[in-house]
Short mmCIF file of C-alpha atoms and ligand atoms in Angstrom, two decimals:
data_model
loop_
_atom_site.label_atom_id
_atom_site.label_comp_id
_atom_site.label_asym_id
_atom_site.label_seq_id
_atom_site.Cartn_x
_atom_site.Cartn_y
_atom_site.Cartn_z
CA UNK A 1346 17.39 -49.30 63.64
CA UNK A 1347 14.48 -50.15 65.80
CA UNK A 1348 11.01 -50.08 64.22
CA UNK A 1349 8.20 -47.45 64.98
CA UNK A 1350 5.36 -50.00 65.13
CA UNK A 1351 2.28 -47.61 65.51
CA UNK A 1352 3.45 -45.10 63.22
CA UNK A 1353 3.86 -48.04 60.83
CA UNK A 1354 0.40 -49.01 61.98
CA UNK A 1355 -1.09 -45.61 61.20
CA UNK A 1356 0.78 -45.73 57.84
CA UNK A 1357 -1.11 -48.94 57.19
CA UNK A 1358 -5.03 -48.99 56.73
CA UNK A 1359 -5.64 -52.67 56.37
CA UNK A 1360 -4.61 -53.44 60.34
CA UNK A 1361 -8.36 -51.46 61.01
CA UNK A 1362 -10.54 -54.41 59.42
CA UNK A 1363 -8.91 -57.03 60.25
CA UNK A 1364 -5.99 -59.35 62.36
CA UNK A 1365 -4.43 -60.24 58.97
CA UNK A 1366 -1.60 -62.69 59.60
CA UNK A 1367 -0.48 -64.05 56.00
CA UNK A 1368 2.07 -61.54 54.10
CA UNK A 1369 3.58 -64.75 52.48
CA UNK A 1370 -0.09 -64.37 50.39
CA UNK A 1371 -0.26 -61.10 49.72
CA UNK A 1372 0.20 -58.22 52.56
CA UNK A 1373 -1.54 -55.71 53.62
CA UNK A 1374 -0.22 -51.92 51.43
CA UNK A 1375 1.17 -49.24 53.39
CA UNK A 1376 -1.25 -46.05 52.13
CA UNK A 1377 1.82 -44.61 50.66
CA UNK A 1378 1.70 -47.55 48.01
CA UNK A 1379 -2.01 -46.89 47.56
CA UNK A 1380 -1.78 -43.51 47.10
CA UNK A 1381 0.53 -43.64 44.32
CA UNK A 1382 -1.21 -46.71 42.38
CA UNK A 1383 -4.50 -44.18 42.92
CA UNK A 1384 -2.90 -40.77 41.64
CA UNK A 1385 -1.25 -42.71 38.72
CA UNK A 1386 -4.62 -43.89 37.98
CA UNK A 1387 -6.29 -40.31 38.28
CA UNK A 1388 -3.65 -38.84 36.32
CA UNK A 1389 -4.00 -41.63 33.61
CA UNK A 1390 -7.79 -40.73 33.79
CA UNK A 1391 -7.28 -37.18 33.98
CA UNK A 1392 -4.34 -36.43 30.75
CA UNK A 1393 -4.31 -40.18 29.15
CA UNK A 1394 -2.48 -43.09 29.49
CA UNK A 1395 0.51 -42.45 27.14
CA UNK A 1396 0.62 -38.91 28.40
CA UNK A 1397 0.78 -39.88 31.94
CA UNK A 1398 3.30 -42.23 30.93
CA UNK A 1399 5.71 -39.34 29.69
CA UNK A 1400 4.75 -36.97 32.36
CA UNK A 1401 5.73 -39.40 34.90
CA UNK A 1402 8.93 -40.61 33.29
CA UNK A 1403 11.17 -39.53 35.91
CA UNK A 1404 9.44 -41.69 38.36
CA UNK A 1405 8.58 -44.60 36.49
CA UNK A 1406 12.62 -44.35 36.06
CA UNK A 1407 13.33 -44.36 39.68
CA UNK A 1408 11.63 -47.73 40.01
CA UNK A 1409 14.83 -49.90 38.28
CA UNK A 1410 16.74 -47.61 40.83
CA UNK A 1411 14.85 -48.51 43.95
CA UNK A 1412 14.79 -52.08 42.99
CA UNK A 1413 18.27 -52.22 42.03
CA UNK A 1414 19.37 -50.45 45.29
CA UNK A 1415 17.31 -52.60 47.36
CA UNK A 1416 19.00 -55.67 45.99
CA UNK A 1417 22.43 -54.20 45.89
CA UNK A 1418 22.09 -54.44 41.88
CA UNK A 1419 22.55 -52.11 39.06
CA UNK A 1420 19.58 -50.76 37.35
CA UNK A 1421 20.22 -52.11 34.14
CA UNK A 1422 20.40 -55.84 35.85
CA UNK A 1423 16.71 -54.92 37.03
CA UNK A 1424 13.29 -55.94 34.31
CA UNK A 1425 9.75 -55.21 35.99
CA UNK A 1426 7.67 -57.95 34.98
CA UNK A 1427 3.69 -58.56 36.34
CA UNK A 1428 4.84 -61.17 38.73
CA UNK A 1429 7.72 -63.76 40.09
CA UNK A 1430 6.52 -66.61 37.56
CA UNK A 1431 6.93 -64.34 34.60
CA UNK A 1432 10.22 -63.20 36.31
CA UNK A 1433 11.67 -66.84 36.98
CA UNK A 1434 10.37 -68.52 33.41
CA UNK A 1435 11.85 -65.58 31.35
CA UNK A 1436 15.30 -66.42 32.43
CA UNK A 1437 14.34 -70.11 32.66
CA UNK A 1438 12.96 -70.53 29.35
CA UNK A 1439 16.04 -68.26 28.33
CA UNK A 1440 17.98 -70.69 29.21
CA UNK A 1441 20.07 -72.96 26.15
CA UNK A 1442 19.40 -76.34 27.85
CA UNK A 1443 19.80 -79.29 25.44
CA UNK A 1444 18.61 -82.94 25.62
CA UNK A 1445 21.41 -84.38 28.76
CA UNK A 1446 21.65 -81.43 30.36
CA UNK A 1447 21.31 -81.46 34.26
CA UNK A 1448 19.13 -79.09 36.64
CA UNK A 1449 19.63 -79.58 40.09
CA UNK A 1450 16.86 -77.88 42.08
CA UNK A 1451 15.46 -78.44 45.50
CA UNK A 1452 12.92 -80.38 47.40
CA UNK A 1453 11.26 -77.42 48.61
CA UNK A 1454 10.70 -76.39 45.13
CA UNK A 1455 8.11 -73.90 43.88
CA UNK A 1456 5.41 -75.72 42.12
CA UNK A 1457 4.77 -72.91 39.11
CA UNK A 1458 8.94 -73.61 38.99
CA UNK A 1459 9.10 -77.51 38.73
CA UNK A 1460 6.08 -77.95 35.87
CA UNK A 1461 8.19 -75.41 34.17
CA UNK A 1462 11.44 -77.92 34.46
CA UNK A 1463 8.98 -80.89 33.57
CA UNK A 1464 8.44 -78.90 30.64
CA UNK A 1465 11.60 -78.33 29.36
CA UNK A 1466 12.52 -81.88 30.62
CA UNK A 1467 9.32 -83.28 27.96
CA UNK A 1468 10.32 -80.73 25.53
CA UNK A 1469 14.62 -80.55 25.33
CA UNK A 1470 15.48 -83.70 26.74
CA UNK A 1471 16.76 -82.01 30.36
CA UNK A 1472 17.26 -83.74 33.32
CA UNK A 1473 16.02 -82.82 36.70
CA UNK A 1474 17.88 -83.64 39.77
CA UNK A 1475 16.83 -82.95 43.46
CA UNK A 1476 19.08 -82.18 46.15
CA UNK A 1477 18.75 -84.18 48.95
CA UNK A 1478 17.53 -82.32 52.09
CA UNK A 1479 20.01 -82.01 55.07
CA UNK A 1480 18.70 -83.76 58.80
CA UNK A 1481 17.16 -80.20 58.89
CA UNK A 1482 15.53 -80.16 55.57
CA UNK A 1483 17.37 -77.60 53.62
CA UNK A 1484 19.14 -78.52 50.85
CA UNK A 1485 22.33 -80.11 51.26
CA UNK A 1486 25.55 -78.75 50.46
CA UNK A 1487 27.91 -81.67 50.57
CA UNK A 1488 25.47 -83.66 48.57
CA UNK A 1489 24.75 -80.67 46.45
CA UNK A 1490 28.71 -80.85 45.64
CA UNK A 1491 28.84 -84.75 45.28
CA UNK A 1492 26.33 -84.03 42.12
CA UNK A 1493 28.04 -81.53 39.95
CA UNK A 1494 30.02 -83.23 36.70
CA UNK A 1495 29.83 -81.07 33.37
CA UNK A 1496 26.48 -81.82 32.38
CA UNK A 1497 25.09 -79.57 35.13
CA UNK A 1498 23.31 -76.81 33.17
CA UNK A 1499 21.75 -74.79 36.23
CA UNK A 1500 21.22 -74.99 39.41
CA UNK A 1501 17.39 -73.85 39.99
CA UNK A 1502 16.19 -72.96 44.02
CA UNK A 1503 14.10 -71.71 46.08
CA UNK A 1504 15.33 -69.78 48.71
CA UNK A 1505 12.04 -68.88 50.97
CA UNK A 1506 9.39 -71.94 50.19
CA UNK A 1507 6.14 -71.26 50.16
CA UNK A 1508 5.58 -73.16 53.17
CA UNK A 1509 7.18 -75.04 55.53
CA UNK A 1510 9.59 -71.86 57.53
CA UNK A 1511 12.21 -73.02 55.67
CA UNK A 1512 15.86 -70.38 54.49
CA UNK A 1513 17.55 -72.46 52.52
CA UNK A 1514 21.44 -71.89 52.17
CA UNK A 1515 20.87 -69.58 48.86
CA UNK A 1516 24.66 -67.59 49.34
CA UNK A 1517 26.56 -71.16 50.23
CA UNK A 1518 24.67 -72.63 47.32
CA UNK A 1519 25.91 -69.32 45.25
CA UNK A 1520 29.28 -70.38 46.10
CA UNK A 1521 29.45 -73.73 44.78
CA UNK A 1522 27.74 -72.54 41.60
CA UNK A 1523 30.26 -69.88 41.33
CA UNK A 1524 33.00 -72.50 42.24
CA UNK A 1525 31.71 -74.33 39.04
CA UNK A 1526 31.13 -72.16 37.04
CA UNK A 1527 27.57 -73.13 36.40
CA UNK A 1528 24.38 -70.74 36.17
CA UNK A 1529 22.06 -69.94 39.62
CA UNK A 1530 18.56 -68.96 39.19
CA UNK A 1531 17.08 -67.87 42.25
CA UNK A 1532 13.52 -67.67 43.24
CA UNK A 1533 13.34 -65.20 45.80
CA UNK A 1534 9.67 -64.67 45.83
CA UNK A 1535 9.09 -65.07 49.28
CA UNK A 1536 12.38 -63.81 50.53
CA UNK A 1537 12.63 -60.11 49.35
CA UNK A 1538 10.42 -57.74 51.93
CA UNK A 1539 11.60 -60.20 54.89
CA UNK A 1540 14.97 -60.20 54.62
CA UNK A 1541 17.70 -58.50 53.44
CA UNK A 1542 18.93 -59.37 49.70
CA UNK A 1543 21.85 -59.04 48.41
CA UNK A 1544 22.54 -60.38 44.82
CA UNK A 1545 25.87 -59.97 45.87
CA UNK A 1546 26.57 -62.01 48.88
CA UNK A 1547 24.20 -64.24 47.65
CA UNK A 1548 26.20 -65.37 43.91
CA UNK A 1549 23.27 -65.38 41.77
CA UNK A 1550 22.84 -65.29 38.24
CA UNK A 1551 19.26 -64.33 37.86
CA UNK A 1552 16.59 -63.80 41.03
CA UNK A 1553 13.32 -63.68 40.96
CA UNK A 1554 10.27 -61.70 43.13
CA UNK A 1555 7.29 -60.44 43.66
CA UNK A 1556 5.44 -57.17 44.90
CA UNK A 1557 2.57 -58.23 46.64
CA UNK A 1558 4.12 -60.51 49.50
CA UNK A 1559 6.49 -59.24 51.79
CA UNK A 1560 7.81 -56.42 50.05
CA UNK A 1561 4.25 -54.82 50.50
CA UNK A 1562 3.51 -54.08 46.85
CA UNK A 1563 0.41 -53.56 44.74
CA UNK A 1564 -0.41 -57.12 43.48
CA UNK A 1565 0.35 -57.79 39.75
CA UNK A 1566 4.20 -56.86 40.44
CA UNK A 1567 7.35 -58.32 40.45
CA UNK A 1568 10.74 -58.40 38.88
CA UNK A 1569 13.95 -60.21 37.57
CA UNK A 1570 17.80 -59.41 37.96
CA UNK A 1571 20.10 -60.59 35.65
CA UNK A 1572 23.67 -60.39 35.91
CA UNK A 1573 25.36 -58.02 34.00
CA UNK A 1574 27.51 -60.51 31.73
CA UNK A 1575 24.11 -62.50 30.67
CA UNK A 1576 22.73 -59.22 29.23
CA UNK A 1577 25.79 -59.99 26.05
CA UNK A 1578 24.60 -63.77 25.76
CA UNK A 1579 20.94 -63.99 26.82
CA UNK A 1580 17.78 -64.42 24.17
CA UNK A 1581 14.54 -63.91 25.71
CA UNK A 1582 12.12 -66.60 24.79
CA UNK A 1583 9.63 -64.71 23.36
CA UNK A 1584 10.83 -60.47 22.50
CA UNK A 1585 8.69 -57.93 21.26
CA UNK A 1586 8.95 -54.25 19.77
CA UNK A 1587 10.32 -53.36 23.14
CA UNK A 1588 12.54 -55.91 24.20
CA UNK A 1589 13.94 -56.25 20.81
CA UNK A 1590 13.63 -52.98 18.26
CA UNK A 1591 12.87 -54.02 14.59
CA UNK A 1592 15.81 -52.20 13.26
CA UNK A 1593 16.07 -53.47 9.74
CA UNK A 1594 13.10 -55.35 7.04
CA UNK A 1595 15.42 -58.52 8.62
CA UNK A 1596 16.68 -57.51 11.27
CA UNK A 1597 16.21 -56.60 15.34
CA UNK A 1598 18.16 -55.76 17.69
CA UNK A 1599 17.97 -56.71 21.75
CA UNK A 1600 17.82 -54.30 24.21
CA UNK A 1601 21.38 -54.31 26.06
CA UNK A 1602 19.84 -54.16 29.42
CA UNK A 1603 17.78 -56.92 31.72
CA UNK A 1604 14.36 -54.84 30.28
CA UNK A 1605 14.99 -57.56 26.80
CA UNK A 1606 12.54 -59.41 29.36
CA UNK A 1607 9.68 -56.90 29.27
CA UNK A 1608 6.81 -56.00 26.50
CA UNK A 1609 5.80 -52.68 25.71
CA UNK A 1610 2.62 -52.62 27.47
CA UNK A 1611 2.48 -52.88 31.27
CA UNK A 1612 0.45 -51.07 34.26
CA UNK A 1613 2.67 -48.00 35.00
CA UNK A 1614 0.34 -47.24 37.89
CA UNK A 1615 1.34 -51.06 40.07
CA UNK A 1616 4.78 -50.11 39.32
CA UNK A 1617 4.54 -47.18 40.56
CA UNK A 1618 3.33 -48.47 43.46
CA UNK A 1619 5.91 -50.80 43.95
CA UNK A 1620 8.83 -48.43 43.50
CA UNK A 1621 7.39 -47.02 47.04
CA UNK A 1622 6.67 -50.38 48.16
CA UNK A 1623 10.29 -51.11 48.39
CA UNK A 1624 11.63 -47.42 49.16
CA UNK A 1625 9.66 -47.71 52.22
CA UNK A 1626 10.97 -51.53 53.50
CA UNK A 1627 14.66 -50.06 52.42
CA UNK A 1628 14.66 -46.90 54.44
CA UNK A 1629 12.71 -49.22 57.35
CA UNK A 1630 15.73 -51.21 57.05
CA UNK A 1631 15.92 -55.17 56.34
CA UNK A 1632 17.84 -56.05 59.09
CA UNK A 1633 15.08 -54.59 61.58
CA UNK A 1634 12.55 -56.19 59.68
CA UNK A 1635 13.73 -59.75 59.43
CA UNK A 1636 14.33 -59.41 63.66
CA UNK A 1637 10.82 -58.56 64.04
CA UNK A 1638 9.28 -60.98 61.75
CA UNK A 1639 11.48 -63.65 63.06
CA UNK A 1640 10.41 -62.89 66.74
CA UNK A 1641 6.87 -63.05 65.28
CA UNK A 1642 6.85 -65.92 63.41
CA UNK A 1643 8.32 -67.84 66.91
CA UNK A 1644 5.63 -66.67 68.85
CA UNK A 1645 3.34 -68.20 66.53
CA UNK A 1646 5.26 -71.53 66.55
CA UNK A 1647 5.63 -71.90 70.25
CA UNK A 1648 1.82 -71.20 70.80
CA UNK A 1649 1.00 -73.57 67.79
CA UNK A 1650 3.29 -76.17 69.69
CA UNK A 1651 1.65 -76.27 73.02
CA UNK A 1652 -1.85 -76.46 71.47
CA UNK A 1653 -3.16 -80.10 72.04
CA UNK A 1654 -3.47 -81.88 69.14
CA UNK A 1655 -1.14 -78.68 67.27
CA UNK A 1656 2.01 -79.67 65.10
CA UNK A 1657 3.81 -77.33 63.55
CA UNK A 1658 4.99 -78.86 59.91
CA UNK A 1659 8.35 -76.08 59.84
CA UNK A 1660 12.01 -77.35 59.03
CA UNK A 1661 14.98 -75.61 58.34
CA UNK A 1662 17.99 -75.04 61.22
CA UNK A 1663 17.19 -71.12 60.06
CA UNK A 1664 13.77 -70.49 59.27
CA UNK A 1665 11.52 -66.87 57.95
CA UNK A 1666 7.90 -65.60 58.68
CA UNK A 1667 6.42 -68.23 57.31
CA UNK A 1668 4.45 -70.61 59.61
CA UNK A 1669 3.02 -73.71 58.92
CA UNK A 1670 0.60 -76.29 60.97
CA UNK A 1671 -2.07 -78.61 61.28
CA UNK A 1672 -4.02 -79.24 64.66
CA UNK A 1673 -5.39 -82.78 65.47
CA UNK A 1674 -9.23 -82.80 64.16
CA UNK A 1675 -9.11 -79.31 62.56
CA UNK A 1676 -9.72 -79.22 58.84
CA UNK A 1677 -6.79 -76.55 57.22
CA UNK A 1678 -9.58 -75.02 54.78
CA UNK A 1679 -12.78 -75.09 57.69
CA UNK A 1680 -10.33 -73.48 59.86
CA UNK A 1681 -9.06 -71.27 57.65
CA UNK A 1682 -12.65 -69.97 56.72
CA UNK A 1683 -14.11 -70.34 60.36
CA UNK A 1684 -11.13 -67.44 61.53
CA UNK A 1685 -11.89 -65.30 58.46
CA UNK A 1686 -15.27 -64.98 59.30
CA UNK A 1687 -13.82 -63.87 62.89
CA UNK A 1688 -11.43 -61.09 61.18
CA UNK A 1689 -8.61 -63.29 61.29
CA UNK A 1690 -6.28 -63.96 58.29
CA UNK A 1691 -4.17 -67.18 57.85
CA UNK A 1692 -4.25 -69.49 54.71
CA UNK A 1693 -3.64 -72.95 53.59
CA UNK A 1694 -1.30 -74.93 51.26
CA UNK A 1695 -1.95 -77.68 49.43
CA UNK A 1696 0.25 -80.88 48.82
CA UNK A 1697 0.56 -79.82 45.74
CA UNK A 1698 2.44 -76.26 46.13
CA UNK A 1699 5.33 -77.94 47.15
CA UNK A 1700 4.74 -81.46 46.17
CA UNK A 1701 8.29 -82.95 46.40
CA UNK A 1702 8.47 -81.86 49.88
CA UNK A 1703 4.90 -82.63 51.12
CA UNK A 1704 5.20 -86.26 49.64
CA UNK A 1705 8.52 -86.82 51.72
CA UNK A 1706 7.12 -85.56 54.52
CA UNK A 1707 3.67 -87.07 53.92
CA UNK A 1708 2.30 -83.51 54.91
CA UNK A 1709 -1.30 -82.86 54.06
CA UNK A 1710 -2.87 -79.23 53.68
CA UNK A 1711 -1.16 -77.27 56.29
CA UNK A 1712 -2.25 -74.08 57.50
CA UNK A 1713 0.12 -71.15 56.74
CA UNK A 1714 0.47 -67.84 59.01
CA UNK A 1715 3.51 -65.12 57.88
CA UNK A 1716 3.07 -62.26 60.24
CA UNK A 1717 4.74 -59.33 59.27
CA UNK A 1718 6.55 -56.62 60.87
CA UNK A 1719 3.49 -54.21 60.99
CA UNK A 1720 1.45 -57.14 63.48
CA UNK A 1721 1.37 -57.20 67.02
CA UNK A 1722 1.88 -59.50 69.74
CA UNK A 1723 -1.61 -58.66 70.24
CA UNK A 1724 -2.54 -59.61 66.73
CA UNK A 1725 -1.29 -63.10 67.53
CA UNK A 1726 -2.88 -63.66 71.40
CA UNK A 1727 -6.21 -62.70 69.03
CA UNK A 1728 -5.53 -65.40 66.73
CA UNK A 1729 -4.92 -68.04 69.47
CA UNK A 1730 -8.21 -66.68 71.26
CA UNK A 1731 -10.26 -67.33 67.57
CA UNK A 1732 -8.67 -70.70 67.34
CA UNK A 1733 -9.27 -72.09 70.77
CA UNK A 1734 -12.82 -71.10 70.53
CA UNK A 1735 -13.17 -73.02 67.55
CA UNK A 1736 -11.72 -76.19 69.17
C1 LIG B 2112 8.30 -69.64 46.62
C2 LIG B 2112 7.40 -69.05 45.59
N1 LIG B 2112 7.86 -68.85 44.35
C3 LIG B 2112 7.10 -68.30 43.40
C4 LIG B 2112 5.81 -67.95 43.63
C5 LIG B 2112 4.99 -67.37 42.53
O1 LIG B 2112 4.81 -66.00 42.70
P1 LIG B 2112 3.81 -65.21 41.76
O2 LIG B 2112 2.44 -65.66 42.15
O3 LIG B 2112 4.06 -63.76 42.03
O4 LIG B 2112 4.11 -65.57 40.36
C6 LIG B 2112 5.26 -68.13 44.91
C7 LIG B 2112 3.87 -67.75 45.21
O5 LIG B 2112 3.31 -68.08 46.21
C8 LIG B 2112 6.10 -68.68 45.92
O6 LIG B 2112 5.64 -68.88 47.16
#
């Protein structure tokens, strides 16, 4: 399936105000996804909140099926949850990890992800083990398999960093896990929207996302999957009235489904929103998508390359939409400002995002650009025009 880029255009009101270039922040809604955040709202204002909530049932309902469709899940493996944090620390903190227990994780790792395993390492006693990076810098496998004995508890990675253009090997890594029998949590925050996702293919136990990046949700959305045979086993960290029904003076009872990691209360309208969000990248198609961002992206990185003084800081033998840079002289946050004042959106990453990573590689703040499949070649020749005449 080829992509209709102006009618995807027209579909999308932010590409009028400005050349924004940074969908691994948050991108830019299609109207359909504002429109339906808008006319939840109006009907919230118009009949109530809890009265919108039952008139709307049907398609609040839809949402686990979208979701679950898009990741070739089953809707009761799908809980909506405000964002990928809250997604990835309620089956993290889920988790029975005792003191000795091993995490392997990756050096790419998500910083909200890693002060979460510090935690648990201060608090239970855990032990946190990084997978060496491969000559590339994903994570590697062989080494990945030279560290598994029986105290590995779970193996915890991030597929699509937050900078750095990296894919690591998520479905090869799935494999091993499976092989062992040991539990993969998956953060696959930047990943869904770009790519195609597959909880499948890929072996996972539980993956995490968001709405507001790729997948071109409202922000404040995101969700979880967990694999069918946790639902028996797994106690939320924290339950309430939802999650877990007070059945008896002594007694409640979890939900059988992966909504034991919701509350009650939540913002019917996002989620609304997002339940378009990713009907409209599934019926674009992934497979289109990832071509075009790809192609994107490599524009980006071969202009970035032959700019004097420009060094692109990506690593990876496959890498995503993500782009990340410094030039000689250039401050990331001045330049970063300077093109926003121009119209242009990129962003910048600090150190401390990924700080495993950015240590090893002694990386400083780097600029990040993650076109997405709605920009133009255009777009980008603007961008390098901006830049150059801030040299
Ligand atoms: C790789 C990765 N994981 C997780 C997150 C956290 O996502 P959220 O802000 O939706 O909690 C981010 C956000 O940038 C991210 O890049």
């Amino acid at each position: 399936m080829t992509l209709d880029i102006e009618k995807i255009r027209a579909e999308t009101p932010g590409v009028a105000h400005s050349t924004h270039l940074l969908a691994a922040g948050s991108a830019l809604m299609p109207q359909c996804v504002v429109d339906a955040v808008i006319n939840y709202t109006e009907l919230e204002a118009r009949i109530g909140g809890y009265e919108a909530e039952a008139a709307q049932d049907e398609v609040l309902s839809r949402v686990y099926d979208s979701v679950a469709t898009h990741l070739g899940a089953r809707r009761h493996e799908i809980a909506l949850v405000p964002n990928a944090t809250v997604a990835w620390c309620h089956a993290f903190y889920a988790m029975p990890l005792k003191a000795g227990d091993r995490i392997l994780t990756c050096e790419a790792e998500y910083a909200a992800n890693y002060v979460a395993m510090l935690q648990r390492a201060k608090r239970d006693g855990v032990i946190i083990d990084v997978i060496p990076s491969d000559a590339f810098g994903a994570v590697d496998l062989d080494a990945l398999e030279s560290m598994i004995d029986n105290r590995v508890a779970l193996i915890a990675m991030t597929w699509v960093p937050t900078n750095g253009g990296l894919v690591n090997p998520a479905a090869e890594v799935g494999k091993i896990a499976k092989t062992h029998g040991i539990p993969y949590l998956l953060d696959a925050c930047q990943a869904v929207g770009q790519m195609p996702v597959n909880v499948t293919d890929l072996g996972c136990d539980f993956l995490s996302a968001t709405g507001r990046k790729f997948m071109r949700g409202p922000r404040g959305t995101g969700f979880l999957y967990v694999a069918e045979k946790w639902l028996k086993t797994l106690e939320p960290a924290m339950i309430d009235l939802f999650s877990a029904p007070w059945v008896s003076t002594d007694a409640y009872e979890l939900r059988d489904d992966a909504r034991r990691f919701e509350t009650w209360e939540n913002s019917y309208a996002l989620r609304a929103g997002l339940g378009v969000a990713v009907d409209y990248a599934t019926s674009l198609g992934m497979d289109a998508i990832q071509t075009r961002v790809k192609n994107l992206a490599e524009l980006c990185r071969d202009g970035l390359s032959s700019i004097k003084g420009g060094q692109v800081r990506d690593i990876g033998s496959e890498q995503c939409g993500i782009v990340s840079f410094t030039i000689e002289r250039m401050d990331a946050d001045a330049t970063v400002a300077a093109l926003h004042k121009q119209g242009v959106v990129i962003g910048a990453s600090t150190p401390f995002s990924t700080r495993l990573d950015a240590e090893a590689r002694n990386l400083p703040t780097v600029m990040r650009m993650a076109p997405h499949y709605y920009n133009t070649e255009q777009e980008i020749e603007r961008f390098f025009s901006v830049l150059n005449s801030l040299r």
